[in-house]
Structure formats: C-alpha cells, structure tokens
C-alpha cells in the first residue's frame, strides 16, 4: 500500500499524467481554433495530434518537476539541488523521482536503456519469427513495416540512453569530480527522453509507419499518421543528446582532479569526449531534417516533394550528416570500455595510450566526412561519389589503431585462466566489432556497394558494429561496475551462461544475415522468395535471435537477484588502478570524501611502486 | 629467442586461417551467379575484399586467442605483466600500412566504377518507371513499345533511364550486381550489359511503403533475334476494338495497363486497397461509418477521385488521384491508332462486374 503511494506520487507517474493532460490540451486547442472557423475536427486529425504531442512534452516536464528549479529562479527564488528520496520515503524512491546526483541519473539511464532495448528487441523477435519462413505467417505488411521501423528507432534511443548511463556514471568518478557541471541540466537530459519514448511508441498505436528509422522523403510525406509521432519523438530525444554532451564537455574541461592532465585521464573519458563532440555538433542537422518533414506534412510547407519544387535527396544529406556520425557516438564509449578493462585483466599498461585516445578523436573527425556513402545509389554524380569513397575508407585507419593496440595490450599479458564475465564480454566485443569492422570497407568501395546497398549484408554489418561496439561493451561495463554500483557481486555462473549463449548466437545471426544479403535478400522486406535458397539460413537467424533474447533475460534476472542475495563485494575486486575503485562501494553521495590528486600514469600495471591517484591530505589546521 | 618463436607461430597460424576462411567464404558467403558484363570487374573487387577480410579477421583473432591461451597467467602466479607502454614505430607502421591498403582499394574501386559506368558502343535505352508498387518499361528506340516485364537482348549495353512517380524506389537484380535508386523529380541512369540468357527477377530495394516486399517484375534476357520478335509482337499491341469490355478491363488492370493489381487483388484477399472480387453491387462500409452500394457511379468515383470515399480499414492518399488524366491520354492514343471511342473507366467497371 505504501509502495503504491510512493509510486503514484513519483515524478515518473506525475510526468506521465501531465503528458496525457498536455496532449489533450494541445489537441483541444487545435480543435477549438478549427471550431472558431466553423470546421469540424475528425478523430486523430494530424495537426491536432502533432501539436498535442509537442505540448505533451511540456506537460511531462512541468508535472514531473524537471523545470521546477529554473522556473523558481525566474521569480528570484534560490533552490537547493535535489539529493535523495522525498522526505519519509525509502532510498529506492529517488530513482523514480527527479534527482541531480550523477550516479542516480546514471542508474536511471541504465534501467531505462535496458527497458527500451527489451522493447526494441521484442519487436525484432516478433518480425524475425515472421521471417523464419517464406510467405506471410502471422503479420500483415503494415504490422511488419511498423515493427521494423519501431525496432530501429527504439534500439537507437535505448543505445543513446545506455551511452548516457556509462558517461554519466563513470566520467565524474574517473576524473575525480563530485558531480557533473550542471546537475539540473543533467536531470533534464534524462527526463526528456521518457516523454520522447512515449511519443514514439504512441506512433505505433495510431496507425504505425512504414519508413524505417531513416524516414526518407517522400515516403515520409505519404506514410500513415504514426510517422509524425516518430519524427517528433526522435526530434525531442535530440534535446537530451545536445544538453548531456554539453554538460559532459564542460565537466571534463573544468572539473578534473588536481594533476589529471588530458593524457592522464582514464581512456573511457576520451571516448566520451569524442562522442560528446559529435552529439553537440551533429544532432542539430537531423533536427532540421525532422522539423522540415513535420512542417511539410502538418503545415503544408514544401521542402522535399518535387511536385512543389522540393528535393527528396536534401533530406538524405541532412539526415546522414547526423546519422552517420551518431553510430560513432554509440561505439566510442564502448570501445573506451574495452580499452579500460583489458589492462586491468592483462595486468599490463594500455599499449599506445595516446594513440588510442587520439584515434577516438580521429574517428569522430573522419566520421563527419563520410555521410554520403549512405547515398551511393541515390544518383549522385561520380565526382562526388568517389571522394566520399576515399573518405569512407579512411575510417578503417583509426579503427585499425584501436584493434592493434588492444591486441598489443593482451600480447604477453597475464590474462586470467578463467576469465570473469566482464572480460569474456570484452573478448566477445572485440571479435564481433572485428566482424563489423572488416565487413565495412567492402561497403565503402562503390562498385561492391552497388550490390550490397540495402541488402541484408548491411543489416549484418550494422548489427555486428552495434553489438561489438556497444552492446557487448555495455554488458561488460554492467558486469564490471555492478559491484561498485550495488556493493554486491553478480552471480558469476549466470554471467558466463549469458555470455556463452549470446556470443555464438550472435555470430550465427550476423554471418547468416550477411550470407542471405549476398544472395539477394533485400532489407526491410516482410517476405522473400524461397528460390533464393535462403530459407534455412533465415531459420538459423531467427533461432539465434531467440537465444540472444533469452540470454539477455538471464542477465536481468542475475542483476535483480544478486542485488538482494549476494554477499557484499570487495571495494576493488578487479584490482583496478582507476580512482573509483579506491573508494567504498556503493560510492558516497559526493564521490570523494577527501579530494584526490593524480600523481602517475593511469595504466602503469606491472610497474612496481607506481601510484595513479592518492587522496590529498587535509591541510594542517591552525596556521 | 622466445619472442621470435611466438612470431613464427603467429605467421603460420594467420596464413592457415586466412586461406581456410577464404575457402569457407565460397561455402557460406557466396555471391549469386554473375549475369552481366559489369559483374565481372565487380566480382574481382569482391574477391580482393574477401581475401582482405579473411586476412584481417585472422590476424586479430589469432593474436587475441594466442594471447588468451599462450600468455595466460600460470597457476599460483600473482605478478603483473611486463611494463610495456607502447612503441611509436609500431603505431606508425600500423597506421601507415592500413592507410596505403585502404587507399589502394579506393583506387581499385574508382577504376572499377569508371569501367562499369562509362558509355559503351551500341547502347540501347530503356525507360523504367517505378511506382507504389509496380514497375513498367518503355522502349523509346523501338517505337515506344511498353511492357510490364523487362526483356533485354543479350550482350548489348542497356542504359536504363529511370523515374519514380511517388516515392524513392531502387532497381536491383542481384545477378547484375549493380543497383540504382529511382528518385522522384530527377532521372537516374544505370548501365547493364546482360551476358547470360535466362530469367531473373527485379525487386525494389528501397523501402517504399506497404507493399514494398512485392514490388517485383520479371527480367528476361533473350537472344537478339528473340528480342526482335518480342518487340514486333509488343509493337503490334492488342487490338482493343476486337476485345470485349471485360477483356479490355482486365488488360487495363494488369501491370501492362495501369497496374491496378499492384494494390487490388481479384481473389478476395485485401491488400493496400480493397479486393475486387465480389465487390460489384455489394454494400461497402466507409471510414466515416456510412455504408454505400458499390454501383457503377461509386466505382467510377473511386477510380477517378479515390480520396472522396475511403473504405473502412484502408488509408487515404495511397491511391494516386490522376487516373482520370492518364485514362484520357490513353483513350486518345488508342483512338488515334484504332479509330475507336474507348472508356477505360467503364471497361474496368465491366471487369470488376465479372469478378463475382
């Protein structure tokens, strides 16, 4: 009963109620304007639904209290930062209320991310079962199209939130800071993602959409109503990306511990910097693409439809100028996690620290120059296609530096005979990111891309990049930092079971997808011709997808069960030199009770007597 | 000495693994048959990439697995690994060599691209039109013969001039290897030189809405003589004056006519639009809740002004609203050629009437 009351009065529930109210108000406002002009408003009238969605975002933020502090500042009142559960409520209640502690926000991001990954993964399983056999079994074309479109955008939202989880939780700890630079903005960045996700999912309820997550014009202009909510939800999620990346860059720039020079930061921080630079500078262009599409649909302006003088290719340029670099936002923090964990377990310094750090910036930079490789078949002139082919091939160079440095770190290293789960996931990540990496240049050279473009080869390549660069490192990070976050160790046997189910299943899925793609399987089709000879492979892909789904459920069970039953973990179970492992688990509210200073290199494993950080002795009092 | 032995092991393992993987590619990652002149240089590039994929995958995986098993911690060993920070010469090496390799592949790709896109002697133009969700083809050099299947003479370079009527589509026949989008508002071009006589299938490769999956057409590569015979038969065209209204209606509904069948089935299953089977004079429930009878007037209105009355369960704005103009144009053409007065809409209604 008390639990129910805590839930019902939480910011989460208030926000959702506020969102529903906001939606109703926005819808009614448009209906009222029409009524004043003597026009009837049909049910699910598109401009009313769209305006309602925009107001619903405000409704959520106001009702949840995310804007409360800023609104009070306007009238000249001072406010305190929110730390801890509302008065008289148990500690867990702070996770469903607005809280400005970066670790709480990190955990909120992580849980929301996993929920979205489960939802998006569920969509994939539903349409994967349809694809196991040729012919239509249990979905219509419309349902299939909506499911794969929603799978794409929900997974991307889930991944962005997972990146937010890693960056928020780890970066302040790793640079020795008490919190992020702008804690209220940090809370805003998290909470804005929830109404955005709700709006995207509502798009499925009002007719779905069939454009895929790319939403190409002119299809997006003809698609059912759901596409408007998809575009608006995607657009609102951009606020989170822009605000959180700004916050992260300011934090790293201004709040590093004494002696923490740029080249003495843990390597995850470098990945986060590169990812944040991309998010801060590229998100706006996709925002423009989405805004123009909504304006063309709802307000009748003309940007993309050639009938009125627009150009559908313009959308693709605006879209990919963000959406190519954003895949590096997904993978760079994950690649940082790989580089962070390998030295700890190999008991050897990270090989070529500066090269690894700068290769992240290199990938971010080159990532801005390659967007048009998504458009090699769009009819671009060869004088443009060829330069984009060369810039695309350059991505392989800094990526290669990362692989070689990881391998050189492991070389002659003392890796444990029985690798614990986080290390297994790092090995898995390297092998899968390698599949994703080596299958990339073949898409970069135009003649081979002309065959592979929009085929299942792309699906295989892309999923390998995402699983190797994000999903596996994210899971490695969850297992690795779990004892630091919860103060308890996860169940090792279940962790290993998760890994040994997921890794082979993913290999089968990924290689299967590439195989059917080479033979002529197109992307985003609900059905295929059995004459292509790909039915058996499709059955294998579906089975593998089911195994991956089940294995993730094992992980979630492991985390929930272990938090209750496992004994307390050591402060530093992995023997890491990173500063967050030198303080108690769970970590105190403001991280370092006594400030730390950096006096050595971060990855000097194997150097006797070397120290990375130490606490600054309190200044002697009295003088 | 110890280090040297490890490197020898690695080299041997990488070579073995590379060759094994490349052989495995032919089994699990095979290309479909090559049926065009363009496929030849493209498949050479594929082969080069497959070797590179096999080598790079082997290199990293062998080194990683070797490290995991050979260097791993011995029982009872509690010491750390060797304190090696890095090696700038090594870093420069594995930056510069991959740079050269990828630039090399870029040059190879650019030359191949030039080879497959440059104009060739004796080209023949075919106009391709894509729309939701059907294809049609016109042969401007053969008196504008029109067809719903793409019939091509073997060993002659075909220039496909492609236009989309509504949204982006993409032309892909896997055996020809090359792909090109059809973009509304601009004409795109693709060159193919079929080299193998046979039947293939064209499938739209860019998501184009509800029935994207079934946006397909037959592609037939035939000998020059067979092509000539086919063109003559096509140019003769059907004699509309000799056909009954039902027969004409069936022709207009087919993909050779106005491709109504891309969205309206004649077997009772609903698609993007309502089925035509058993439609005539039956009651139709509309999206606004009212009911109407599918009489001649309703059918005529639904063909000419499709958004006027939307059937319950179907979406507005899916069916183009320009059939009136397109019918008038065709009626005039046929009228000029055969001297008869046609009413395409009435023919279609007659055809629908026959589908009980």
Coordinates of N, CA, C and O in Angstrom, one line a residue, chain B residues 124 126 139 149-156 158 160 171 176 192-194 197-198 219-224 227 230:
Chain B
X124 N 21.6 0.8 -75.9 CA 20.2 0.9 -76.2 C 19.5 1.4 -74.9 O 19.8 1.0 -73.8
X126 N 16.4 2.0 -72.4 CA 15.0 1.6 -71.9 C 14.6 2.5 -70.8 O 15.4 2.8 -69.9
X139 N 10.3 1.2 -74.4 CA 11.5 1.1 -75.3 C 11.4 2.2 -76.3 O 10.9 2.0 -77.4
X149 N 7.2 -6.3 -68.2 CA 8.4 -7.1 -67.8 C 9.5 -6.5 -68.6 O 9.3 -5.9 -69.6
X150 N 10.7 -6.7 -68.1 CA 11.9 -6.1 -68.7 C 12.6 -7.2 -69.5 O 13.1 -8.1 -69.0
X151 N 12.4 -7.1 -70.9 CA 13.0 -8.0 -71.8 C 14.2 -7.4 -72.4 O 14.1 -6.2 -73.0
X152 N 15.4 -8.0 -72.3 CA 16.6 -7.4 -72.8 C 17.4 -8.3 -73.7 O 17.4 -9.5 -73.5
X153 N 18.0 -7.7 -74.8 CA 18.8 -8.6 -75.7 C 20.2 -8.8 -75.0 O 20.7 -8.0 -74.3
X154 N 20.7 -10.0 -75.2 CA 21.9 -10.4 -74.5 C 23.1 -9.6 -75.2 O 23.1 -9.2 -76.3
X155 N 24.2 -9.4 -74.4 CA 25.4 -8.8 -74.9 C 25.3 -7.4 -75.5 O 26.0 -7.1 -76.4
X156 N 24.3 -6.6 -75.0 CA 24.2 -5.3 -75.5 C 24.1 -4.4 -74.3 O 23.3 -4.7 -73.4
X158 N 22.7 -1.8 -72.0 CA 21.4 -1.1 -71.9 C 21.5 0.1 -70.9 O 22.1 -0.1 -69.8
X160 N 19.5 2.3 -68.7 CA 18.2 2.4 -68.0 C 18.0 3.8 -67.6 O 18.8 4.3 -66.8
X171 N 16.3 -0.1 -58.1 CA 16.4 -1.1 -59.1 C 17.5 -2.1 -58.8 O 18.6 -1.7 -58.7
X176 N 22.9 -9.1 -61.8 CA 23.6 -8.0 -62.5 C 24.5 -7.2 -61.6 O 25.3 -6.4 -62.1
X192 N 23.6 -1.6 -67.7 CA 23.8 -3.0 -67.5 C 24.0 -3.7 -68.9 O 23.4 -3.3 -69.9
X193 N 24.9 -4.7 -68.9 CA 25.1 -5.4 -70.1 C 24.9 -6.9 -69.8 O 25.8 -7.6 -69.4
X194 N 23.7 -7.4 -70.1 CA 23.4 -8.8 -69.7 C 24.2 -9.7 -70.6 O 24.4 -9.5 -71.8
X197 N 21.7 -15.5 -71.1 CA 20.3 -15.7 -71.4 C 19.6 -16.4 -70.2 O 20.2 -17.4 -69.7
X198 N 18.5 -15.9 -69.8 CA 17.8 -16.5 -68.7 C 16.8 -15.6 -68.1 O 16.6 -14.5 -68.6
X219 N 12.5 -10.2 -65.3 CA 13.5 -9.7 -66.2 C 13.9 -10.9 -67.1 O 14.2 -12.0 -66.6
X220 N 13.8 -10.7 -68.4 CA 14.2 -11.8 -69.3 C 15.3 -11.4 -70.2 O 15.1 -10.4 -70.9
X221 N 16.4 -12.1 -70.2 CA 17.5 -11.8 -71.1 C 17.4 -12.8 -72.3 O 17.4 -14.1 -72.0
X222 N 17.2 -12.3 -73.5 CA 17.0 -13.2 -74.6 C 18.0 -12.9 -75.7 O 18.7 -11.9 -75.7
X223 N 18.0 -13.8 -76.7 CA 18.9 -13.6 -77.9 C 18.4 -12.4 -78.7 O 17.3 -12.0 -78.6
X224 N 19.3 -11.8 -79.5 CA 18.9 -10.6 -80.3 C 17.7 -10.9 -81.2 O 16.8 -10.1 -81.3
X227 N 14.6 -11.1 -79.1 CA 14.2 -9.7 -78.7 C 13.5 -9.0 -79.8 O 12.5 -8.4 -79.6
X230 N 10.1 -10.3 -80.0 CA 9.2 -9.9 -78.9 C 8.8 -8.4 -79.1 O 7.6 -8.1 -78.9

